[in-house]
Coordinates of C-alpha atoms in Angstrom, one line a residue:
Chain A
X282 CA 49.3 122.3 110.2
X283 CA 49.6 118.6 111.2
X284 CA 52.3 119.3 113.1
X285 CA 50.9 122.3 115.0
X286 CA 51.3 122.2 118.6
X287 CA 48.2 123.1 120.2
X288 CA 48.3 125.2 123.4
X289 CA 44.7 125.8 123.8
X290 CA 41.6 123.3 123.8
X291 CA 39.9 122.7 120.5
X292 CA 36.8 123.8 121.0
X293 CA 38.2 127.7 122.4
X294 CA 38.9 128.9 118.9
X295 CA 35.1 128.0 117.4
X296 CA 33.7 129.3 120.6
X297 CA 35.1 132.7 120.4
X298 CA 34.7 133.0 116.6
X299 CA 30.9 132.5 117.4
X300 CA 30.9 134.8 120.4
X301 CA 32.3 137.9 117.6
X302 CA 30.1 136.9 114.9
X303 CA 26.9 136.7 117.1
X304 CA 27.9 140.1 118.8
X305 CA 28.5 141.4 115.4
X306 CA 25.1 140.2 114.0
X307 CA 23.4 141.9 117.2
X308 CA 25.0 145.1 117.0
X309 CA 26.0 145.8 113.5
X310 CA 24.4 143.7 110.9
X311 CA 20.7 144.2 112.4
X312 CA 20.9 147.7 113.1
X313 CA 22.1 148.0 109.4
X314 CA 19.2 145.9 108.0
X315 CA 16.8 147.9 110.3
X316 CA 18.1 151.2 109.1
X317 CA 17.6 150.5 105.4
X318 CA 14.3 148.7 105.9
X319 CA 12.7 151.3 107.8
X320 CA 14.0 153.8 105.4
X321 CA 12.6 152.1 102.5
X322 CA 9.5 151.0 104.3
X323 CA 7.1 153.1 102.5
X324 CA 8.8 152.9 99.4
X325 CA 11.6 154.7 97.3
X326 CA 9.4 157.6 96.3
X327 CA 9.0 158.7 100.1
X328 CA 12.5 157.9 100.7
X329 CA 13.8 160.3 97.8
X330 CA 10.9 162.8 99.3
X331 CA 12.3 162.6 102.8
X332 CA 16.0 163.2 101.7
X333 CA 15.0 166.1 99.2
X334 CA 12.6 168.3 101.5
X335 CA 14.2 171.9 102.0
X336 CA 14.9 171.2 105.8
X337 CA 16.9 167.8 104.7
X338 CA 18.7 169.5 102.2
X339 CA 19.7 172.3 104.3
X340 CA 20.8 169.7 106.8
X341 CA 22.9 168.1 104.3
X342 CA 24.5 171.4 102.9
X343 CA 25.1 172.5 106.6
X344 CA 27.0 169.1 107.0
X345 CA 28.9 169.4 104.0
X346 CA 29.8 172.9 104.8
X347 CA 31.1 172.1 107.9
X348 CA 33.3 169.0 106.9
X349 CA 34.6 171.2 103.9
X350 CA 35.9 173.9 106.4
X351 CA 36.9 171.4 109.6
X352 CA 38.8 168.6 107.3
X353 CA 41.2 170.8 105.5
X354 CA 42.1 172.9 108.7
X355 CA 42.5 169.6 111.1
X356 CA 44.7 168.1 107.9
X357 CA 46.7 171.4 108.1
X358 CA 46.8 171.6 112.1
X359 CA 47.5 167.5 112.4
X360 CA 50.4 167.5 109.8
X361 CA 52.0 170.7 111.5
X362 CA 51.5 169.3 114.9
X363 CA 53.0 166.0 114.1
X364 CA 55.6 167.3 112.1
X365 CA 56.6 169.6 115.1
X366 CA 56.4 166.4 117.6
X367 CA 58.2 164.1 115.2
X368 CA 61.0 165.8 113.7
X369 CA 62.0 168.7 116.7
X370 CA 63.2 168.4 120.3
X371 CA 61.7 170.5 122.5
X372 CA 60.7 170.7 126.4
X373 CA 57.1 169.7 127.0
X374 CA 56.5 167.2 124.1
X375 CA 55.0 165.0 126.4
X376 CA 52.6 167.2 127.4
X377 CA 51.7 168.3 123.8
X378 CA 51.1 165.2 122.8
X379 CA 48.4 164.5 125.9
X380 CA 46.7 167.6 124.9
X381 CA 46.5 166.4 121.3
X382 CA 44.3 163.4 122.7
X383 CA 42.2 165.5 125.1
X384 CA 39.2 165.8 122.8
X385 CA 38.7 162.1 122.8
X386 CA 39.1 162.3 126.6
X387 CA 36.3 165.0 127.0
X388 CA 32.5 164.2 126.6
X389 CA 31.6 165.7 123.2
X390 CA 28.7 167.3 125.3
X391 CA 31.3 168.8 127.8
X392 CA 33.2 170.2 124.3
X393 CA 30.0 172.0 123.3
X394 CA 29.3 173.4 126.5
X395 CA 33.0 174.8 126.4
X396 CA 31.8 176.8 123.4
X397 CA 28.5 178.0 125.0
X398 CA 30.4 179.5 128.2
X399 CA 32.9 181.1 125.9
X400 CA 30.9 182.5 123.2
X401 CA 27.2 182.6 124.2
X402 CA 25.5 185.6 125.3
X403 CA 26.3 184.8 128.8
X404 CA 29.6 183.6 128.2
X405 CA 33.2 185.4 128.6
X406 CA 33.2 186.8 125.1
X407 CA 29.2 187.2 124.7
X408 CA 29.1 190.7 125.4
X409 CA 31.9 191.9 123.0
X410 CA 30.3 189.6 120.2
X411 CA 26.9 190.7 120.5
X412 CA 28.7 194.3 120.4
X413 CA 30.2 193.7 117.3
X414 CA 27.2 191.5 115.9
X415 CA 28.8 188.2 115.6
X416 CA 27.2 185.1 116.0
X417 CA 29.0 182.0 117.0
X418 CA 26.8 179.8 119.2
X419 CA 23.4 178.9 117.9
X420 CA 24.9 179.7 114.3
X421 CA 27.0 177.8 111.9
X422 CA 30.5 179.4 113.3
X423 CA 29.6 177.6 116.6
X424 CA 29.2 174.1 115.3
X425 CA 32.1 174.6 112.8
X426 CA 34.0 175.2 116.0
X427 CA 32.7 172.6 118.0
X428 CA 33.5 169.9 115.0
X429 CA 36.9 171.0 114.5
X430 CA 37.5 170.8 118.6
X431 CA 35.8 167.2 118.2
X432 CA 37.8 166.0 115.0
X433 CA 41.4 167.7 115.6
X434 CA 43.1 164.9 116.9
X435 CA 42.4 162.3 114.0
X436 CA 44.8 163.7 111.5
X437 CA 47.7 164.2 114.1
X438 CA 47.1 160.9 116.1
X439 CA 47.6 158.9 113.0
X440 CA 50.7 160.3 111.5
X441 CA 52.5 161.1 114.6
X442 CA 53.7 157.4 115.0
X443 CA 54.3 157.4 111.1
X444 CA 56.6 160.3 111.4
X445 CA 58.4 159.5 114.4
X446 CA 59.2 155.7 113.1
X447 CA 60.6 157.2 109.9
X448 CA 63.0 159.7 111.5
X449 CA 64.5 162.9 109.9
X450 CA 67.1 161.1 108.1
X451 CA 65.2 161.5 104.8
X452 CA 64.6 164.9 105.5
X453 CA 68.3 165.8 106.3
X454 CA 69.5 164.3 103.1
X455 CA 67.2 165.9 101.0
X456 CA 68.5 169.1 102.8
X457 CA 72.2 168.5 102.0
X458 CA 71.4 167.9 98.8
X459 CA 70.2 171.2 98.3
X460 CA 66.1 171.2 98.7
X461 CA 64.6 174.1 100.3
X462 CA 62.0 173.4 103.4
X463 CA 59.3 173.6 100.9
X464 CA 60.7 171.1 98.7
X465 CA 61.5 168.8 101.3
X466 CA 58.1 168.6 102.5
X467 CA 56.3 168.1 99.6
X468 CA 59.0 165.8 97.8
X469 CA 60.0 163.9 100.9
X470 CA 58.0 164.3 104.0
X471 CA 54.5 164.3 102.6
X472 CA 54.8 161.1 100.1
X473 CA 56.0 159.2 103.1
X474 CA 53.1 160.2 105.2
X475 CA 50.3 160.0 102.5
X476 CA 48.5 156.7 103.2
X477 CA 48.9 157.4 107.0
X478 CA 47.1 160.9 106.4
X479 CA 44.4 160.0 104.2
X480 CA 43.5 157.6 106.5
X481 CA 43.3 160.1 109.3
X482 CA 41.4 162.6 107.0
X483 CA 38.8 159.9 106.1
X484 CA 38.1 159.1 110.1
X485 CA 38.3 162.9 110.6
X486 CA 35.8 163.0 107.8
X487 CA 33.4 160.6 109.0
X488 CA 33.4 162.1 112.3
X489 CA 32.7 165.4 111.2
X490 CA 29.8 164.4 109.7
X491 CA 28.6 162.0 112.4
X492 CA 29.5 164.3 115.4
X493 CA 26.0 164.6 117.5
X494 CA 26.6 165.7 121.0
X495 CA 28.9 168.8 120.9
X496 CA 27.0 169.9 117.7
X497 CA 23.6 169.5 119.3
X498 CA 24.9 171.8 122.5
X499 CA 25.9 174.5 120.4
X500 CA 23.2 174.1 117.3
X501 CA 20.1 175.7 118.8
X502 CA 18.4 173.4 116.7
X503 CA 17.3 176.1 114.4
X504 CA 15.5 174.0 111.6
X505 CA 17.1 174.3 108.2
X506 CA 19.4 176.9 109.6
X507 CA 21.4 175.3 112.5
X508 CA 20.8 171.6 111.9
X509 CA 23.2 169.0 110.6
X510 CA 22.4 165.6 109.4
X511 CA 22.5 163.4 113.0
X512 CA 20.7 166.5 114.4
X513 CA 17.9 166.4 111.7
X514 CA 17.6 163.0 112.0
X515 CA 17.0 163.5 116.1
X516 CA 14.1 165.9 115.3
X517 CA 12.4 163.9 112.5
X518 CA 12.6 161.0 115.0
X519 CA 11.3 163.2 117.9
X520 CA 8.5 164.2 115.8
X521 CA 7.5 160.2 115.2
X522 CA 8.6 160.7 111.6
X523 CA 10.2 157.4 111.3
X524 CA 10.6 157.1 107.7
X525 CA 12.2 160.3 107.1
X526 CA 14.3 159.8 109.9
X527 CA 15.6 156.6 108.7
X528 CA 15.9 158.0 105.1
X529 CA 18.4 160.6 106.4
X530 CA 20.2 158.2 108.9
X531 CA 20.8 155.8 105.9
X532 CA 22.8 158.4 104.1
X533 CA 25.0 158.4 107.3
X534 CA 25.2 155.0 107.4
X535 CA 26.0 154.7 103.6
X536 CA 29.0 157.2 104.6
X537 CA 30.1 154.7 107.2
X538 CA 30.2 152.1 105.0
X539 CA 32.3 153.6 102.3
X540 CA 34.5 154.9 105.0
X541 CA 34.7 151.4 106.1
X542 CA 36.0 150.4 102.6
X543 CA 38.3 153.2 102.1
X544 CA 39.7 152.4 105.5
X545 CA 40.6 148.9 104.7
X546 CA 41.8 149.7 101.3
X547 CA 44.3 151.9 102.9
X548 CA 45.1 149.6 105.8
X549 CA 45.7 147.2 102.7
X550 CA 48.0 149.2 100.9
X551 CA 50.0 150.4 104.2
X552 CA 50.6 146.8 105.1
X553 CA 51.9 146.1 101.4
X554 CA 54.2 149.0 102.1
X555 CA 55.1 147.7 105.2
X556 CA 55.8 144.4 103.9
X557 CA 57.9 145.8 101.1
X558 CA 60.1 147.8 103.3
X559 CA 61.4 144.9 105.3
Chain B
X1126 CA 88.5 171.6 99.2
X1127 CA 90.2 171.8 102.6
X1128 CA 88.1 172.0 106.0
X1129 CA 89.4 174.0 108.8
X1130 CA 87.8 173.5 112.4
X1131 CA 88.5 175.8 114.8
X1132 CA 87.6 176.1 118.8
X1133 CA 84.3 174.1 117.9
X1134 CA 82.4 173.8 121.4
X1135 CA 78.8 171.8 121.5
X1136 CA 76.7 170.9 124.6
X1137 CA 73.8 168.9 124.8
X1138 CA 72.3 170.1 128.2
X1139 CA 75.0 169.1 130.6
X1140 CA 76.7 166.8 128.6
X1141 CA 79.6 168.0 126.7
X1142 CA 79.9 166.5 123.0
X1143 CA 82.8 168.1 121.9
X1144 CA 85.3 170.6 123.8
X1145 CA 87.4 172.8 122.0
X1146 CA 88.0 170.9 118.8
X1147 CA 90.8 172.3 116.2
X1148 CA 91.3 170.0 113.4
X1149 CA 92.5 170.5 109.7
X1150 CA 91.6 168.4 107.0
X1151 CA 93.6 169.0 103.7
X1152 CA 92.1 169.0 100.4
X1153 CA 91.6 165.6 98.7
X1154 CA 92.1 163.3 102.0
X1155 CA 90.1 160.6 103.2
X1156 CA 89.8 161.2 107.1
X1157 CA 88.4 158.9 109.6
X1158 CA 87.1 160.1 112.8
X1159 CA 87.5 157.4 115.2
X1160 CA 85.9 156.9 118.6
X1161 CA 83.8 154.7 121.0
X1162 CA 80.1 155.9 121.1
X1163 CA 79.8 159.2 122.9
X1164 CA 83.1 160.6 121.7
X1165 CA 81.6 163.3 119.7
X1166 CA 82.4 162.1 116.3
X1167 CA 79.1 162.2 114.6
X1168 CA 78.1 165.4 116.2
X1169 CA 81.8 167.1 114.7
X1170 CA 80.5 165.6 111.3
X1171 CA 77.1 166.9 111.5
X1172 CA 78.5 170.2 112.5
X1173 CA 80.9 170.2 109.3
X1174 CA 77.6 169.5 107.5
X1175 CA 75.6 172.3 108.7
X1176 CA 73.0 169.6 110.2
X1177 CA 74.0 170.5 113.8
X1178 CA 75.0 174.1 115.0
X1179 CA 78.1 174.6 117.4
X1180 CA 77.6 176.7 120.5
X1181 CA 80.9 178.4 119.5
X1182 CA 83.9 177.9 117.1
X1183 CA 84.4 178.3 113.3
X1184 CA 84.4 176.1 110.5
X1185 CA 86.3 177.2 107.0
X1186 CA 86.1 175.8 103.8
X1187 CA 88.9 176.2 101.4
X1188 CA 89.7 179.3 104.2
X1189 CA 86.4 180.8 104.1
X1190 CA 84.1 181.1 107.0
X1191 CA 81.0 178.5 106.4
X1192 CA 79.8 178.5 110.1
X1193 CA 76.8 180.4 109.1
X1194 CA 75.7 178.9 105.7
X1195 CA 72.8 176.8 105.7
X1196 CA 73.5 173.2 105.1
X1197 CA 71.6 173.3 101.6
X1198 CA 74.2 175.8 100.3
X1199 CA 77.2 174.3 102.0
X1200 CA 77.9 171.9 99.1
X1201 CA 78.4 168.7 101.1
X1202 CA 77.4 165.4 100.2
X1203 CA 76.4 163.4 103.4
X1204 CA 76.0 159.4 103.5
X1205 CA 73.8 158.4 106.4
X1206 CA 74.3 155.0 108.5
X1207 CA 71.0 153.8 107.8
X1208 CA 71.1 155.0 104.0
X1209 CA 68.2 157.5 104.4
X1210 CA 67.2 156.7 100.7
X1211 CA 63.8 158.1 99.6
X1212 CA 61.5 155.1 99.9
X1213 CA 58.9 156.2 97.5
X1214 CA 61.4 156.8 94.6
X1215 CA 63.3 154.7 92.3
X1216 CA 67.1 154.3 92.2
X1217 CA 67.2 156.7 89.5
X1218 CA 65.0 159.2 90.9
X1219 CA 66.9 158.9 94.3
X1220 CA 70.1 159.9 92.5
X1221 CA 68.4 162.5 90.5
X1222 CA 66.9 164.3 93.2
X1223 CA 69.7 166.6 94.1
X1224 CA 69.8 168.0 90.4
X1225 CA 65.7 167.9 90.3
X1226 CA 65.5 170.4 93.4
X1227 CA 68.2 173.2 91.8
X1228 CA 66.2 176.4 90.9
X1229 CA 65.4 176.8 87.1
X1230 CA 68.1 178.7 86.2
X1231 CA 71.0 176.1 87.3
X1232 CA 68.9 172.8 86.8
X1233 CA 70.3 170.8 84.2
X1234 CA 68.2 169.6 81.4
X1235 CA 66.4 166.3 81.4
X1236 CA 68.9 164.6 79.3
X1237 CA 71.8 165.9 81.2
X1238 CA 70.2 164.5 84.5
X1239 CA 69.6 161.3 82.7
X1240 CA 73.3 160.9 81.7
X1241 CA 74.6 162.0 84.9
X1242 CA 72.7 159.7 86.9
X1243 CA 73.8 156.6 84.4
X1244 CA 77.2 157.7 84.5
X1245 CA 77.0 157.7 88.7
X1246 CA 75.1 154.2 88.7
X1247 CA 77.8 152.8 86.3
X1248 CA 80.5 154.0 88.8
X1249 CA 78.7 152.2 91.9
X1250 CA 77.9 149.2 89.5
X1251 CA 74.3 149.5 90.0
X1252 CA 73.1 150.7 86.4
X1253 CA 71.2 147.7 85.9
X1254 CA 68.6 148.2 88.9
X1255 CA 67.9 151.7 88.0
X1256 CA 64.0 151.2 88.2
X1257 CA 64.1 149.4 91.5
X1258 CA 62.9 151.0 94.7
X1259 CA 65.0 150.9 97.9
X1260 CA 63.1 148.2 99.7
X1261 CA 64.2 145.9 96.8
X1262 CA 68.0 146.4 97.1
X1263 CA 70.1 144.5 99.6
X1264 CA 72.3 146.9 102.5
X1265 CA 75.4 147.2 100.3
X1266 CA 73.5 148.4 97.4
X1267 CA 71.4 150.8 99.4
X1268 CA 74.8 152.4 100.6
X1269 CA 75.9 152.6 97.2
X1270 CA 73.3 154.2 95.8
X1271 CA 73.3 156.5 98.9
X1272 CA 76.9 157.5 97.8
X1273 CA 75.8 158.1 94.1
X1274 CA 73.0 160.4 95.5
X1275 CA 75.5 162.3 97.6
X1276 CA 77.8 162.4 94.7
X1277 CA 75.1 163.6 91.8
X1278 CA 75.1 167.2 93.4
X1279 CA 79.3 167.5 92.9
X1280 CA 80.0 167.9 96.6
X1281 CA 83.1 169.7 97.4
X1282 CA 83.6 167.5 100.4
X1283 CA 82.0 163.8 101.2
X1284 CA 80.7 163.2 104.7
X1285 CA 79.8 159.7 105.7
X1286 CA 78.4 159.0 108.8
X1287 CA 79.1 155.1 110.2
X1288 CA 78.6 154.2 106.4
X1289 CA 79.1 150.5 106.8
X1290 CA 78.1 150.1 110.4
X1291 CA 74.5 148.7 109.1
X1292 CA 76.1 146.1 106.9
X1293 CA 77.3 142.5 107.4
X1294 CA 80.8 141.8 108.2
X1295 CA 81.7 140.4 104.3
X1296 CA 79.8 143.4 102.5
X1297 CA 81.4 145.8 105.0
X1298 CA 84.9 144.3 104.1
X1299 CA 83.9 144.9 100.0
X1300 CA 82.5 148.3 100.7
X1301 CA 85.4 149.6 102.5
X1302 CA 87.8 148.6 100.0
X1303 CA 85.5 150.0 97.0
X1304 CA 85.3 153.3 99.0
X1305 CA 89.2 153.4 99.1
X1306 CA 89.5 152.9 95.1
X1307 CA 86.5 155.3 94.5
X1308 CA 88.3 157.9 96.7
X1309 CA 91.7 157.0 95.0
X1310 CA 89.4 157.9 91.6
X1311 CA 87.7 161.2 92.5
X1312 CA 89.9 162.6 95.2
X1313 CA 87.1 164.2 97.1
X1314 CA 88.0 165.6 100.5
X1315 CA 86.1 163.0 102.6
X1316 CA 85.5 162.9 106.3
X1317 CA 84.1 159.4 107.7
X1318 CA 83.0 158.5 111.1
X1319 CA 83.5 154.9 112.6
X1320 CA 83.7 153.3 116.0
X1321 CA 85.5 150.3 114.0
X1322 CA 89.3 150.6 114.3
X1323 CA 89.7 148.0 111.6
X1324 CA 87.9 150.0 109.1
X1325 CA 89.9 153.6 109.9
X1326 CA 93.0 151.8 109.6
X1327 CA 92.2 149.9 106.4
X1328 CA 90.5 153.0 104.6
X1329 CA 91.8 156.6 105.6
X1330 CA 94.7 158.7 104.9
X1331 CA 94.7 160.0 108.2
X1332 CA 92.9 158.8 111.5
X1333 CA 91.6 161.4 114.3
X1334 CA 90.9 159.4 117.5
X1335 CA 88.6 161.0 119.6
X1336 CA 87.3 160.3 123.0
X1337 CA 84.8 162.2 125.5
X1338 CA 84.5 165.1 123.1
X1339 CA 88.4 165.8 122.7
X1340 CA 90.9 164.9 120.0
X1341 CA 93.4 162.0 121.6
X1342 CA 95.5 161.9 118.6
X1343 CA 95.9 162.7 114.6
X1344 CA 97.9 160.6 112.4
X1345 CA 98.4 158.2 109.9
X1346 CA 97.0 154.7 110.7
X1347 CA 100.7 153.9 111.2
X1348 CA 101.3 156.4 113.5
X1349 CA 98.6 155.9 115.5
X1350 CA 98.4 152.4 115.5
X1351 CA 102.3 151.9 116.1
X1352 CA 102.9 155.0 118.3
X1353 CA 99.8 155.8 119.9
X1354 CA 100.3 158.8 122.1
X1355 CA 98.3 157.7 125.3
X1356 CA 96.8 154.6 126.6
X1357 CA 93.3 155.2 125.5
X1358 CA 94.5 155.4 121.9
X1359 CA 96.4 152.5 122.6
X1360 CA 93.7 150.4 123.8
X1361 CA 91.2 151.5 121.5
X1362 CA 93.3 150.6 118.3
X1363 CA 93.3 146.7 119.0
X1364 CA 93.2 144.3 121.8
X1365 CA 95.7 145.1 124.5
X1366 CA 97.4 143.5 127.5
X1367 CA 97.6 145.9 130.3
X1368 CA 100.2 145.2 133.2
X1369 CA 100.7 147.5 136.2
X1370 CA 104.2 147.6 137.2
X1371 CA 106.8 149.5 139.3
X1372 CA 110.0 151.5 138.6
X1373 CA 112.5 151.3 141.3
X1374 CA 115.8 152.9 141.0
X1375 CA 116.0 152.6 137.1
X1376 CA 114.7 149.4 136.5
X1377 CA 111.2 148.3 136.0
X1378 CA 109.6 145.2 138.1
X1379 CA 107.1 142.8 136.5
X1380 CA 106.2 139.6 137.9
X1381 CA 109.5 137.4 138.2
X1382 CA 111.4 139.6 136.0
X1383 CA 113.3 142.9 135.7
X1384 CA 113.7 145.0 133.1
X1385 CA 116.7 147.9 133.0
X1386 CA 114.8 151.4 132.5
X1387 CA 117.2 153.9 133.5
X1388 CA 115.2 156.9 131.6
X1389 CA 112.1 156.3 133.5
X1390 CA 113.8 157.5 137.0
X1391 CA 112.4 156.0 140.3
X1392 CA 109.7 155.4 142.5
X1393 CA 106.9 155.5 139.6
X1394 CA 103.9 153.4 138.9
X1395 CA 103.9 152.4 134.9
X1396 CA 101.6 150.7 132.8
X1397 CA 102.6 148.3 130.1
X1398 CA 100.8 147.6 127.1
X1399 CA 101.4 144.6 124.9
X1400 CA 99.1 143.3 121.9
X1401 CA 98.6 140.0 121.6
X1402 CA 100.4 139.7 118.7
X1403 CA 103.3 141.1 120.2
X1404 CA 103.5 137.9 122.9
X1405 CA 105.7 135.0 122.3
X1406 CA 105.4 131.9 124.6
X1407 CA 108.0 129.8 125.3
X1408 CA 108.4 126.4 126.8
X1409 CA 111.6 126.6 128.5
X1410 CA 112.6 130.1 129.1
X1411 CA 115.5 129.8 126.8
X1412 CA 116.3 133.5 126.4
X1413 CA 115.6 134.2 130.0
X1414 CA 113.4 137.0 131.2
X1415 CA 110.1 135.4 130.2
X1416 CA 107.0 135.4 132.6
X1417 CA 106.1 132.6 134.3
X1418 CA 102.3 131.8 133.3
X1419 CA 100.0 128.7 133.2
X1420 CA 97.6 127.8 129.9
X1421 CA 94.1 128.5 130.7
X1422 CA 92.6 128.2 127.2
X1423 CA 92.6 128.6 123.6
X1424 CA 90.7 129.1 120.6
X1425 CA 91.2 128.7 117.0
X1426 CA 90.7 132.3 115.0
X1427 CA 91.1 131.5 111.7
X1428 CA 94.5 130.9 110.7
X1429 CA 95.8 132.0 114.2
X1430 CA 95.2 130.7 117.4
X1431 CA 94.3 132.8 120.3
X1432 CA 96.0 131.6 123.6
X1433 CA 94.8 132.6 127.2
X1434 CA 97.2 132.4 130.0
X1435 CA 97.5 133.3 133.6
X1436 CA 100.7 134.7 135.2
X1437 CA 102.3 132.7 138.1
X1438 CA 102.7 135.3 140.5
X1439 CA 100.2 138.4 140.0
X1440 CA 97.4 135.7 138.5
X1441 CA 97.3 138.2 135.6
X1442 CA 95.4 137.2 132.5
X1443 CA 97.3 137.1 129.3
X1444 CA 95.8 136.9 125.9
X1445 CA 98.6 136.2 123.2
X1446 CA 98.0 135.6 119.2
X1447 CA 100.3 133.1 117.8
X1448 CA 100.5 131.0 114.8
X1449 CA 99.4 127.5 114.4
X1450 CA 102.9 125.7 114.2
X1451 CA 104.0 128.0 117.3
X1452 CA 100.5 126.5 119.0
X1453 CA 101.5 122.6 118.0
X1454 CA 105.1 123.1 119.7
X1455 CA 103.4 124.5 123.1
X1456 CA 100.1 121.6 123.0
X1457 CA 103.1 118.8 122.1
X1458 CA 104.8 119.9 125.1
X1459 CA 102.1 118.9 127.9
X1460 CA 103.8 120.9 130.8
X1461 CA 101.3 123.7 131.5
X1462 CA 104.3 126.0 132.9
X1463 CA 104.8 128.6 129.8
X1464 CA 107.1 131.7 129.7
X1465 CA 105.4 134.8 127.9
X1466 CA 107.7 137.2 126.3
X1467 CA 107.0 140.5 124.8
X1468 CA 108.6 141.3 121.3
X1469 CA 107.2 145.1 121.7
X1470 CA 105.8 146.9 124.6
X1471 CA 105.0 150.2 125.3
X1472 CA 105.3 151.8 128.9
X1473 CA 103.4 154.9 130.3
X1474 CA 104.3 156.7 133.1
X1475 CA 102.5 159.8 134.5
X1476 CA 104.9 162.1 132.3
X1477 CA 105.8 159.9 129.1
X1478 CA 105.6 157.4 127.1
X1479 CA 108.1 154.8 126.1
X1480 CA 108.2 152.4 123.3
X1481 CA 110.2 149.4 121.8
X1482 CA 111.1 147.2 124.9
X1483 CA 111.9 143.5 124.6
X1484 CA 111.3 141.5 127.3

């Protein structure tokens, strides 16, 4: 390090570091502390009661149901799309890649509104749906649809570059060696993308649990029926039940922390793989 | 297994990759598809493998139409330029893959797989790294593993797409010789694609020279090198000096010399192709008929000397490759006007080609 040539003034690095740390302290560490201290302000008993009261349980159950349905669906959709884009040539590929990103570009509230306009009682399919007694908006299907839309890009985004980088040589090899398309997918394609895929699934899962805007529009806020955890937090907060609100919020925060840990672990794994490959 | 390629056509949008290709590859031969990039050689190889579909035409294996047979049922071994080893599998598992994916009825037992994989690893002299992963191997080792993997399924045909293209010069040289001796041992019908003329000349039984989706010439290395049928083949198979000359009344005029060529007729443009090693340089034009030239530069290339000259009359650059001894004599003689002689030249006119002229 003695011979290192300095291109920047000496004070730049400490300054940047200081700014970053200060920013993180104000916008991350402080709120994190607040969430847990507020949640536990009235002791563990109240905390426990807040997260086990029937409406909270219902919100947690609904959130888990949404996650259990949307994450697997988006995983399948993501892998299929990524496979299509990475391994096949066709017209309009660029457009398709842009379309996959669309949910990122659209405001979640607009995304929610789209479903209300489509499936609401005044919507395009509203009359037909009520005729057949199918409820989508202000019910669980609407919440699932909105969450599906919002979280659909995560898996695909994560593995498209990975699959493109890997090319199709290994798949073609497997085929010439007599493997069927299915065998090729399970034995060659999937193992090659598994870490990227897991990363996408975790991000997708975190977003599915935490999604507020789109879900808020389609949910109808029926307590114990159509409120997910973020909506439940908002309702409690609106009713000045701060401790209860922060208690449920702390669960979501814990999820975020677990996600972060998993994410860094996977990044570390991918980094190691990359290193080995070169 | 013989391969017969009949009237194969392939386009990519407006680009004609293969233009009515007909080719027969006899059983047990090692054939090189040689050509510049974009000549269609890789496309042809992939069509033989079934990885690509021809727009029209037929492929026969041993006289049997296999055009519609799926790649997985064709029984070909394919070796890719960038190895395409399964990165998450050990060397052993890579080689075993083709056996493990077989349906239960034809899948060998675990002991049999073990035995066969080790036999193949011995064949490629890499038995000692069976448990390593592809990322831990050198390029040459990876390509040998890829070859063993392709051979594990006992293919009827071995297809190699620029197999040594990604390797450095020395390893490439070794692997070439190794592939040749391996082929002499197992005699499997093999087709390999290359853009390296030296590789094609050294390894193959037969060379198919391709250019712009067409076959320019088919022949043994000697035939293709010594009797190229057209200027493209001539210039593609090694360095070449090209001279433009005119034939008038039975003689060919080139710079300050004249050549008696009664067979060539009259009033024609002719191109003379001469390889650098077919050029001799004399100091005094003692034999007569030498083309006057000036020395421009020289470079030592291993045991030979590459000399650059420029002709006095037409200011044409000439590249000659001579021995160190010859070069010493020229260097000692300080006069920079020299005389260029051809020990062999090939003349192409629009109608015909002529060989073996000495100027």
